[in-house]
Amino acid sequence: AGAEEDDGADEVLGLLDDMNKNRFEIFRSLTLLRQASLAVSLVDPEHAGVPSTKLDTLMELLEDIVGDGHRVFATARRADRLRGFADELGPALLPWPLAVTDAAAVAALPGALPAAWREVDVLVNNAGLALGLDPAYRAKLSDWETMLATNATGMMRMTHALLPGMVERNRGNVVNLSS
């Protein structure tokens, strides 16, 4: 067996020897890992073309859902991601660019949908945002506020907008995912 290339694993695992001393570097590393799983370009913009594991997995799930005869109404802040899903899934997917931080747009959503798409049976709240790589004591408060507005308040807004229709029809489910 020849010498293996150093991939930095020993350095990272060495942080665990003194978790208290290295806690900020450990949290920073975990944040980088989470960002890389979403899109490698969040960690290194030079790798913007590298596929996103999360988006690939989501596409597989959407293909299964559509393959079972269901339709998908998908919202996202970034229209380019929605276009990719729509291109792959065709008319079974209704792409709807939407920022969950836009309270007025979310509140207007049920009435703004085409009539054939207004009866939403399953809401999957999956908006997520991670900003900043600094340790918490150096982080920008505005980053925290933006993350809360997206990750928590956005989820509540979407639920508040669509839940009344589910209750009225006596059917529906809300699934909240977080990272």
XYZ file of N, CA, C and O in Angstrom:
716
model
N 0.860 -1.183 0.000
C 0.000 0.000 0.000
C 0.885 1.218 0.000
O 1.791 1.343 0.808
N 0.582 2.158 -0.902
C 1.356 3.390 -0.993
C 0.832 4.432 -0.028
O -0.188 4.263 0.628
N 1.567 5.521 0.072
C 1.159 6.624 0.938
C -0.107 7.257 0.379
O -0.213 7.494 -0.809
N -1.062 7.489 1.262
C -2.317 8.099 0.839
C -2.224 9.612 0.937
O -1.507 10.157 1.772
N -2.970 10.280 0.069
C -2.993 11.735 0.062
C -3.640 12.241 1.345
O -4.628 11.700 1.818
N -3.082 13.306 1.930
C -3.636 13.908 3.136
C -4.872 14.716 2.754
O -4.791 15.674 2.008
N -6.024 14.296 3.266
C -7.261 15.002 2.952
C -7.700 15.938 4.078
O -8.782 16.496 4.036
N -6.889 16.079 5.105
C -7.208 16.981 6.205
C -8.038 16.340 7.296
O -8.366 16.981 8.287
N -8.377 15.066 7.139
C -9.233 14.404 8.123
C -8.575 14.359 9.499
O -9.242 14.576 10.514
N -7.275 14.087 9.545
C -6.597 14.025 10.841
C -6.675 15.363 11.564
O -6.886 15.410 12.777
N -6.520 16.444 10.803
C -6.592 17.779 11.410
C -7.985 18.047 11.977
O -8.135 18.522 13.094
N -9.004 17.721 11.212
C -10.374 17.949 11.660
C -10.700 17.070 12.856
O -11.250 17.528 13.856
N -10.376 15.790 12.770
C -10.659 14.890 13.884
C -9.863 15.267 15.122
O -10.325 15.058 16.249
N -8.680 15.855 14.941
C -7.883 16.315 16.073
C -8.585 17.405 16.871
O -8.316 17.581 18.065
N -9.501 18.139 16.245
C -10.263 19.163 16.962
C -11.093 18.558 18.081
O -11.371 19.208 19.086
N -11.480 17.300 17.911
C -12.330 16.640 18.896
C -11.580 16.283 20.176
O -12.210 15.999 21.194
N -10.239 16.298 20.122
C -9.454 15.978 21.317
C -9.742 16.939 22.462
O -9.712 16.554 23.620
N -10.000 18.192 22.127
C -10.350 19.195 23.142
C -11.544 19.987 22.608
O -11.391 21.087 22.070
N -12.720 19.396 22.745
C -13.922 19.995 22.164
C -14.206 21.377 22.738
O -14.649 22.268 22.014
N -13.954 21.573 24.019
C -14.235 22.876 24.610
C -13.341 23.957 24.008
O -13.818 25.018 23.602
N -12.066 23.676 23.905
C -11.121 24.649 23.346
C -11.400 24.919 21.871
O -11.259 26.044 21.393
N -11.798 23.901 21.147
C -11.966 24.002 19.695
C -13.421 24.165 19.251
O -13.718 24.036 18.071
N -14.312 24.476 20.170
C -15.743 24.474 19.836
C -16.100 25.410 18.691
O -16.935 25.084 17.862
N -15.468 26.578 18.619
C -15.814 27.510 17.550
C -15.360 26.986 16.188
O -16.082 27.093 15.206
N -14.195 26.383 16.149
C -13.709 25.808 14.897
C -14.556 24.601 14.495
O -14.828 24.374 13.323
N -15.015 23.827 15.481
C -15.885 22.686 15.197
C -17.209 23.182 14.615
O -17.681 22.672 13.591
N -17.815 24.190 15.225
C -19.078 24.738 14.708
C -18.877 25.344 13.327
O -19.727 25.202 12.443
N -17.759 26.010 13.115
C -17.463 26.576 11.794
C -17.364 25.458 10.759
O -17.905 25.550 9.665
N -16.681 24.371 11.125
C -16.531 23.236 10.217
C -17.881 22.594 9.902
O -18.152 22.231 8.755
N -18.732 22.463 10.906
C -20.061 21.901 10.681
C -20.894 22.801 9.768
O -21.641 22.323 8.916
N -20.762 24.113 9.939
C -21.477 25.058 9.082
C -21.002 24.923 7.642
O -21.810 24.898 6.707
N -19.695 24.836 7.449
C -19.151 24.654 6.103
C -19.651 23.350 5.479
O -20.011 23.312 4.296
N -19.693 22.306 6.268
C -20.162 21.017 5.777
C -21.633 21.103 5.364
O -22.026 20.604 4.302
N -22.456 21.768 6.178
C -23.869 21.939 5.837
C -24.010 22.749 4.553
O -24.786 22.408 3.676
N -23.248 23.821 4.445
C -23.322 24.643 3.244
C -22.883 23.850 2.016
O -23.503 23.949 0.957
N -21.843 23.060 2.155
C -21.363 22.263 1.025
C -22.407 21.240 0.598
O -22.539 20.945 -0.591
N -23.167 20.701 1.554
C -24.202 19.731 1.185
C -25.338 20.398 0.419
O -25.997 19.770 -0.394
N -25.576 21.677 0.688
C -26.607 22.414 -0.041
C -26.110 22.792 -1.430
O -26.789 22.585 -2.420
N -24.943 23.407 -1.468
C -24.333 23.832 -2.728
C -22.874 24.162 -2.438
O -22.593 25.027 -1.620
N -21.980 23.476 -3.110
C -20.550 23.677 -2.874
C -20.152 25.129 -3.108
O -19.255 25.652 -2.458
N -20.872 25.814 -3.986
C -20.537 27.217 -4.278
C -20.721 28.122 -3.071
O -20.161 29.220 -3.026
N -21.475 27.695 -2.047
C -21.600 28.488 -0.822
C -20.281 28.517 -0.062
O -19.994 29.465 0.652
N -19.487 27.467 -0.216
C -18.195 27.382 0.455
C -17.096 27.958 -0.422
O -16.223 28.672 0.047
N -17.169 27.655 -1.722
C -16.147 28.124 -2.654
C -16.820 28.470 -3.986
O -17.194 27.571 -4.750
N -16.987 29.777 -4.273
C -17.679 30.198 -5.492
C -17.080 29.636 -6.778
O -17.765 29.554 -7.793
N -15.817 29.237 -6.752
C -15.187 28.660 -7.944
C -15.816 27.328 -8.346
O -15.616 26.857 -9.445
N -16.583 26.731 -7.434
C -17.201 25.429 -7.706
C -18.706 25.552 -7.942
O -19.485 24.662 -7.607
N -19.113 26.643 -8.556
C -20.539 26.903 -8.783
C -21.207 25.824 -9.636
O -22.405 25.608 -9.533
N -20.459 25.122 -10.455
C -21.046 24.111 -11.324
C -21.216 22.746 -10.691
O -21.800 21.848 -11.291
N -20.717 22.561 -9.477
C -20.820 21.259 -8.816
C -22.269 21.046 -8.367
O -22.861 21.919 -7.737
N -22.861 19.913 -8.693
C -24.260 19.669 -8.341
C -24.489 19.667 -6.828
O -23.589 19.362 -6.050
N -25.701 19.977 -6.433
C -26.090 20.004 -5.024
C -26.709 18.665 -4.641
O -27.675 18.220 -5.252
N -26.160 18.036 -3.625
C -26.688 16.759 -3.152
C -28.133 16.924 -2.706
O -28.986 16.095 -3.000
N -28.424 18.016 -1.991
C -29.782 18.241 -1.507
C -30.755 18.377 -2.673
O -31.825 17.779 -2.662
N -30.379 19.153 -3.688
C -31.275 19.343 -4.825
C -31.438 18.068 -5.637
O -32.521 17.778 -6.144
N -30.367 17.282 -5.763
C -30.468 16.006 -6.474
C -31.431 15.068 -5.750
O -32.256 14.399 -6.370
N -31.333 15.015 -4.434
C -32.223 14.171 -3.634
C -33.657 14.657 -3.743
O -34.587 13.860 -3.899
N -33.843 15.968 -3.691
C -35.180 16.529 -3.833
C -35.772 16.172 -5.191
O -36.943 15.798 -5.291
N -34.974 16.259 -6.238
C -35.469 15.918 -7.579
C -35.904 14.456 -7.632
O -36.946 14.129 -8.198
N -35.149 13.568 -7.019
C -35.533 12.149 -6.997
C -36.873 11.964 -6.296
O -37.729 11.212 -6.760
N -37.066 12.671 -5.182
C -38.337 12.577 -4.455
C -39.486 13.138 -5.287
O -40.576 12.553 -5.338
N -39.246 14.264 -5.950
C -40.286 14.860 -6.781
C -40.657 13.936 -7.942
O -41.827 13.804 -8.292
N -39.659 13.292 -8.533
C -39.934 12.342 -9.610
C -40.817 11.193 -9.116
O -41.735 10.758 -9.817
N -40.557 10.705 -7.919
C -41.378 9.637 -7.341
C -42.808 10.123 -7.107
O -43.772 9.409 -7.407
N -42.955 11.327 -6.570
C -44.275 11.884 -6.270
C -45.074 12.051 -7.562
O -46.232 11.644 -7.655
N -44.451 12.633 -8.568
C -45.121 12.833 -9.864
C -45.393 11.477 -10.517
O -46.455 11.269 -11.102
N -44.457 10.551 -10.392
C -44.642 9.212 -10.947
C -45.830 8.483 -10.334
O -46.432 7.616 -10.970
N -46.178 8.830 -9.102
C -47.336 8.232 -8.430
C -48.646 8.946 -8.781
O -49.685 8.665 -8.199
N -48.566 9.916 -9.707
C -49.770 10.584 -10.178
C -50.127 11.882 -9.467
O -51.201 12.436 -9.694
N -49.254 12.375 -8.625
C -49.529 13.612 -7.903
C -48.936 14.814 -8.640
O -48.027 14.671 -9.452
N -49.463 15.988 -8.324
C -48.914 17.228 -8.851
C -48.140 17.923 -7.732
O -48.429 17.724 -6.556
N -47.190 18.762 -8.116
C -46.353 19.462 -7.149
C -46.403 20.960 -7.429
O -46.146 21.396 -8.552
N -46.750 21.701 -6.410
C -46.688 23.156 -6.448
C -45.436 23.523 -5.657
O -45.347 23.237 -4.467
N -44.429 24.083 -6.324
C -43.137 24.334 -5.687
C -42.819 25.822 -5.646
O -42.928 26.508 -6.662
N -42.424 26.277 -4.479
C -41.994 27.663 -4.344
C -40.528 27.690 -3.951
O -40.028 26.777 -3.299
N -39.865 28.743 -4.369
C -38.478 28.968 -3.980
C -38.144 30.417 -4.269
O -38.751 31.048 -5.134
N -37.209 30.907 -3.522
C -36.746 32.283 -3.733
C -36.022 32.396 -5.067
O -36.141 33.383 -5.770
N -35.299 31.352 -5.421
C -34.498 31.383 -6.648
C -35.243 30.711 -7.796
O -35.415 29.494 -7.824
N -35.668 31.523 -8.752
C -36.447 31.032 -9.898
C -35.655 30.035 -10.738
O -36.239 29.130 -11.337
N -34.324 30.153 -10.780
C -33.532 29.242 -11.599
C -33.650 27.800 -11.114
O -33.692 26.865 -11.920
N -33.739 27.607 -9.813
C -33.903 26.238 -9.299
C -35.276 25.693 -9.675
O -35.422 24.526 -10.023
N -36.280 26.535 -9.602
C -37.628 26.098 -9.965
C -37.705 25.729 -11.442
O -38.357 24.752 -11.814
N -37.047 26.515 -12.288
C -37.051 26.230 -13.727
C -36.462 24.852 -14.003
O -36.962 24.102 -14.841
N -35.405 24.512 -13.298
C -34.795 23.191 -13.479
C -35.759 22.070 -13.126
O -35.863 21.077 -13.849
N -36.491 22.224 -12.027
C -37.487 21.219 -11.646
C -38.599 21.149 -12.688
O -39.035 20.075 -13.080
N -39.078 22.316 -13.129
C -40.168 22.366 -14.113
C -39.740 21.747 -15.442
O -40.518 21.040 -16.084
N -38.505 22.007 -15.845
C -37.998 21.416 -17.088
C -37.997 19.891 -17.016
O -38.294 19.213 -17.991
N -37.649 19.360 -15.852
C -37.573 17.901 -15.677
C -38.946 17.257 -15.517
O -39.178 16.164 -16.014
N -39.864 17.930 -14.809
C -41.133 17.302 -14.434
C -42.319 17.718 -15.286
O -43.384 17.110 -15.198
N -42.162 18.746 -16.090
C -43.231 19.167 -16.997
C -44.433 19.757 -16.279
O -44.310 20.341 -15.207
N -45.636 19.567 -16.853
C -46.830 20.227 -16.325
C -47.295 19.706 -14.969
O -48.196 20.284 -14.365
N -46.692 18.641 -14.474
C -47.065 18.141 -13.148
C -46.491 19.007 -12.034
O -46.837 18.829 -10.869
N -45.622 19.943 -12.386
C -45.030 20.841 -11.396
C -45.360 22.282 -11.765
O -45.127 22.713 -12.881
N -45.904 23.004 -10.784
C -46.178 24.430 -10.948
C -45.094 25.197 -10.201
O -45.069 25.195 -8.965
N -44.162 25.828 -10.931
C -43.115 26.596 -10.259
C -43.657 27.978 -9.869
O -44.334 28.630 -10.652
N -43.344 28.429 -8.652
C -43.855 29.708 -8.163
C -42.749 30.410 -7.378
O -42.542 30.114 -6.205
N -42.034 31.330 -8.028
C -40.999 32.070 -7.290
C -41.627 32.834 -6.121
O -42.624 33.544 -6.303
N -41.080 32.640 -4.933
C -41.634 33.259 -3.732
C -40.574 33.311 -2.648
O -39.919 32.309 -2.377
N -40.433 34.462 -2.036
C -39.572 34.594 -0.863
C -40.472 34.506 0.362
O -41.399 35.317 0.513
N -40.236 33.529 1.221
C -41.085 33.360 2.399
C -40.933 34.524 3.376
O -41.717 34.659 4.310
N -39.951 35.374 3.138
C -39.778 36.567 3.967
C -40.676 37.715 3.514
O -40.774 38.724 4.203
N -41.344 37.566 2.378
C -42.259 38.584 1.858
C -43.662 38.287 2.392
O -44.424 37.515 1.804
N -44.004 38.921 3.520
C -45.258 38.627 4.210
C -46.476 38.829 3.314
O -47.387 37.995 3.307
N -46.504 39.904 2.553
C -47.664 40.188 1.698
C -47.816 39.143 0.602
O -48.928 38.678 0.316
N -46.715 38.745 -0.020
C -46.774 37.751 -1.095
C -47.230 36.393 -0.563
O -48.030 35.701 -1.207
N -46.749 36.005 0.614
C -47.150 34.722 1.197
C -48.629 34.760 1.567
O -49.380 33.819 1.292
N -49.093 35.849 2.171
C -50.501 35.958 2.565
C -51.420 35.918 1.344
O -52.522 35.362 1.408
N -50.966 36.481 0.231
C -51.783 36.516 -0.991
C -51.728 35.209 -1.776
O -52.513 35.000 -2.704
N -50.837 34.320 -1.411
C -50.587 33.103 -2.174
C -51.843 32.267 -2.467
O -52.079 31.919 -3.630
N -52.662 31.917 -1.487
C -53.799 31.042 -1.803
C -54.712 31.603 -2.898
O -55.141 30.851 -3.778
N -54.984 32.876 -2.882
C -55.837 33.476 -3.898
C -55.135 33.752 -5.207
O -55.780 33.937 -6.241
N -53.813 33.783 -5.189
C -53.052 34.075 -6.400
C -52.816 32.834 -7.265
O -52.530 32.960 -8.452
N -52.946 31.664 -6.682
C -52.716 30.426 -7.437
C -53.809 30.215 -8.483
O -54.961 30.602 -8.261
N -53.471 29.573 -9.602
C -54.512 29.191 -10.561
C -55.549 28.310 -9.849
O -55.204 27.529 -8.958
N -56.806 28.442 -10.228
C -57.899 27.744 -9.541
C -57.638 26.241 -9.386
O -57.926 25.660 -8.336
N -57.081 25.615 -10.402
C -56.852 24.166 -10.353
C -55.754 23.769 -9.356
O -55.604 22.582 -9.063
N -55.009 24.733 -8.835
C -53.896 24.448 -7.933
C -54.158 24.945 -6.513
O -53.273 24.858 -5.656
N -55.312 25.452 -6.219
C -55.564 26.085 -4.914
C -55.771 25.105 -3.772
O -55.622 25.474 -2.624
N -56.128 23.877 -4.058
C -56.353 22.900 -2.989
C -55.046 22.166 -2.691
O -54.777 21.093 -3.218
N -54.268 22.756 -1.828
C -52.978 22.182 -1.432
C -53.244 21.155 -0.332
O -53.819 21.484 0.713
N -52.834 19.911 -0.565
C -53.055 18.846 0.405
C -51.867 18.610 1.329
O -52.042 18.127 2.441
N -50.671 18.914 0.861
C -49.480 18.718 1.686
C -48.582 19.935 1.530
O -48.213 20.297 0.408
N -48.268 20.556 2.640
C -47.313 21.662 2.666
C -46.031 21.143 3.294
O -46.042 20.650 4.421
N -44.936 21.229 2.557
C -43.626 20.859 3.096
C -42.833 22.144 3.223
O -42.403 22.726 2.229
N -42.674 22.605 4.444
C -41.867 23.794 4.713
C -40.412 23.363 4.776
O -40.020 22.616 5.667
N -39.618 23.840 3.827
C -38.223 23.426 3.759
C -37.295 24.601 3.486
O -36.162 24.411 3.091
N -37.783 25.822 3.666
C -36.913 26.976 3.443
C -35.806 26.947 4.489
O -36.047 26.678 5.661
N -34.616 27.217 4.060
C -33.503 27.222 4.990
C -32.397 28.121 4.505
O -32.167 28.251 3.307
N -31.762 28.759 5.426
C -30.707 29.697 5.088
C -29.675 29.674 6.195
O -30.027 29.690 7.376
N -28.418 29.637 5.845
C -27.324 29.723 6.812
C -26.383 30.818 6.340
O -25.910 30.775 5.206
N -26.167 31.787 7.183
C -25.292 32.905 6.833
C -24.122 32.994 7.791
O -24.259 32.703 8.976
N -23.016 33.443 7.282
C -21.850 33.708 8.120
C -21.132 32.458 8.573
O -21.738 31.428 8.792
N -19.834 32.579 8.668
C -19.010 31.472 9.133
C -18.267 31.829 10.418
O -17.512 31.017 10.936
N -18.493 33.025 10.908
C -17.794 33.470 12.107
C -18.351 32.781 13.340
O -19.516 32.376 13.369
N -17.525 32.676 14.385
C -18.046 32.171 15.656
C -19.195 33.066 16.128
O -19.260 34.248 15.784
N -20.091 32.507 16.923
C -21.291 33.225 17.355
C -20.969 34.576 17.984
O -21.672 35.558 17.750
N -19.914 34.666 18.760
C -19.621 35.931 19.430
C -19.147 37.019 18.464
O -19.139 38.186 18.816
N -18.793 36.636 17.219
C -18.405 37.626 16.213
C -19.419 37.742 15.079
O -19.247 38.533 14.160
N -20.463 36.951 15.138
C -21.456 36.927 14.061
C -22.223 38.244 14.009
O -22.381 38.935 15.007
N -22.705 38.535 12.805
C -23.529 39.734 12.637
C -24.953 39.422 13.087
O -25.546 38.438 12.640
N -25.498 40.277 13.924
C -26.865 40.100 14.384
C -27.835 40.129 13.205
O -28.821 39.393 13.181
N -27.529 40.922 12.193
C -28.399 40.992 11.015
C -28.462 39.637 10.299
O -29.503 39.278 9.745
N -27.363 38.862 10.314
C -27.396 37.508 9.728
C -28.359 36.619 10.508
O -29.138 35.864 9.923
N -28.295 36.693 11.827
C -29.204 35.889 12.652
C -30.651 36.271 12.379
O -31.525 35.413 12.273
N -30.912 37.573 12.277
C -32.275 38.047 12.028
C -32.788 37.554 10.668
O -33.939 37.144 10.538
N -31.923 37.574 9.661
C -32.301 37.094 8.332
C -32.579 35.595 8.360
O -33.556 35.121 7.756
N -31.747 34.834 9.073
C -31.960 33.389 9.161
C -33.271 33.074 9.879
O -34.022 32.192 9.449
N -33.572 33.791 10.953
C -34.839 33.573 11.658
C -36.034 33.936 10.783
O -37.049 33.240 10.773
N -35.921 35.038 10.043
C -37.013 35.467 9.168
C -37.307 34.405 8.110
O -38.459 34.171 7.746
N -36.276 33.745 7.629
C -36.443 32.702 6.612
C -36.826 31.367 7.234
O -37.843 30.768 6.878
N -36.016 30.899 8.162
C -36.144 29.539 8.675
C -37.321 29.338 9.621
O -37.889 28.249 9.669
N -37.687 30.342 10.390
C -38.777 30.187 11.364
C -40.019 30.977 10.952
O -41.089 30.415 10.774
N -39.864 32.277 10.777
C -41.029 33.103 10.454
C -41.602 32.732 9.091
O -42.828 32.698 8.918
N -40.757 32.436 8.125
C -41.238 32.024 6.806
C -42.083 30.764 6.875
O -43.126 30.662 6.225
N -41.654 29.803 7.691
C -42.409 28.566 7.885
C -43.782 28.878 8.481
O -44.805 28.343 8.041
N -43.806 29.762 9.472
C -45.088 30.115 10.095
C -46.005 30.832 9.110
O -47.210 30.576 9.073
N -45.441 31.709 8.294
C -46.250 32.431 7.297
C -46.884 31.470 6.292
O -48.060 31.594 5.950
N -46.089 30.540 5.776
C -46.614 29.587 4.794
C -47.719 28.731 5.421
O -48.767 28.497 4.805
N -47.501 28.276 6.635
C -48.509 27.472 7.324
C -49.774 28.293 7.537
O -50.888 27.824 7.278
N -49.616 29.523 7.996
C -50.758 30.398 8.245
C -51.542 30.668 6.966
O -52.773 30.757 6.990
N -50.858 30.762 5.842
C -51.527 31.046 4.564
C -52.299 29.843 4.032
O -53.394 29.999 3.489
N -51.755 28.640 4.177
C -52.355 27.464 3.543
C -53.194 26.591 4.474
O -54.051 25.837 4.015
N -52.975 26.678 5.768
C -53.694 25.833 6.716
C -55.207 26.073 6.713
O -55.974 25.100 6.794
N -55.712 27.302 6.596
C -57.169 27.483 6.588
C -57.877 26.674 5.498
O -58.954 26.107 5.739
N -57.291 26.591 4.312
C -57.896 25.795 3.243
C -57.917 24.315 3.582
O -58.881 23.610 3.276
N -56.864 23.833 4.232
C -56.823 22.427 4.627
C -57.908 22.134 5.661
O -58.597 21.112 5.582
N -58.056 23.035 6.616
C -59.074 22.847 7.650
C -60.472 22.889 7.021
O -61.327 22.057 7.329
N -60.687 23.831 6.121
C -61.986 23.956 5.447
C -62.342 22.681 4.678
O -63.491 22.247 4.673
N -61.360 22.057 4.021
C -61.595 20.831 3.240
C -61.506 19.580 4.114
O -61.742 18.476 3.641
N -61.109 19.758 5.371
C -60.943 18.659 6.316
C -59.933 17.621 5.818
O -60.095 16.418 5.980
N -58.878 18.121 5.181
C -57.787 17.246 4.758
C -56.536 18.102 4.535
O -56.625 19.274 4.176
N -55.427 17.469 4.773
C -54.162 18.158 4.531
C -53.152 17.833 5.610
O -53.499 17.403 6.702
N -51.895 18.024 5.246
C -50.796 17.767 6.178
C -49.762 18.866 6.023
O -49.544 19.387 4.925
N -49.112 19.193 7.129
C -48.010 20.151 7.132
C -46.784 19.423 7.645
O -46.817 18.804 8.718
N -45.711 19.469 6.870
C -44.445 18.852 7.251
C -43.417 19.969 7.347
O -43.233 20.735 6.398
N -42.758 20.078 8.502
C -41.742 21.101 8.691
C -40.370 20.435 8.760
O -40.143 19.573 9.606
N -39.492 20.831 7.855
C -38.119 20.327 7.843
C -37.206 21.458 8.271
O -37.450 22.619 7.929
N -36.167 21.129 8.969
C -35.235 22.158 9.419
C -33.832 21.601 9.368
O -33.623 20.400 9.397
N -32.891 22.508 9.278
C -31.499 22.055 9.295
C -30.686 22.991 10.146
O -31.151 24.012 10.583
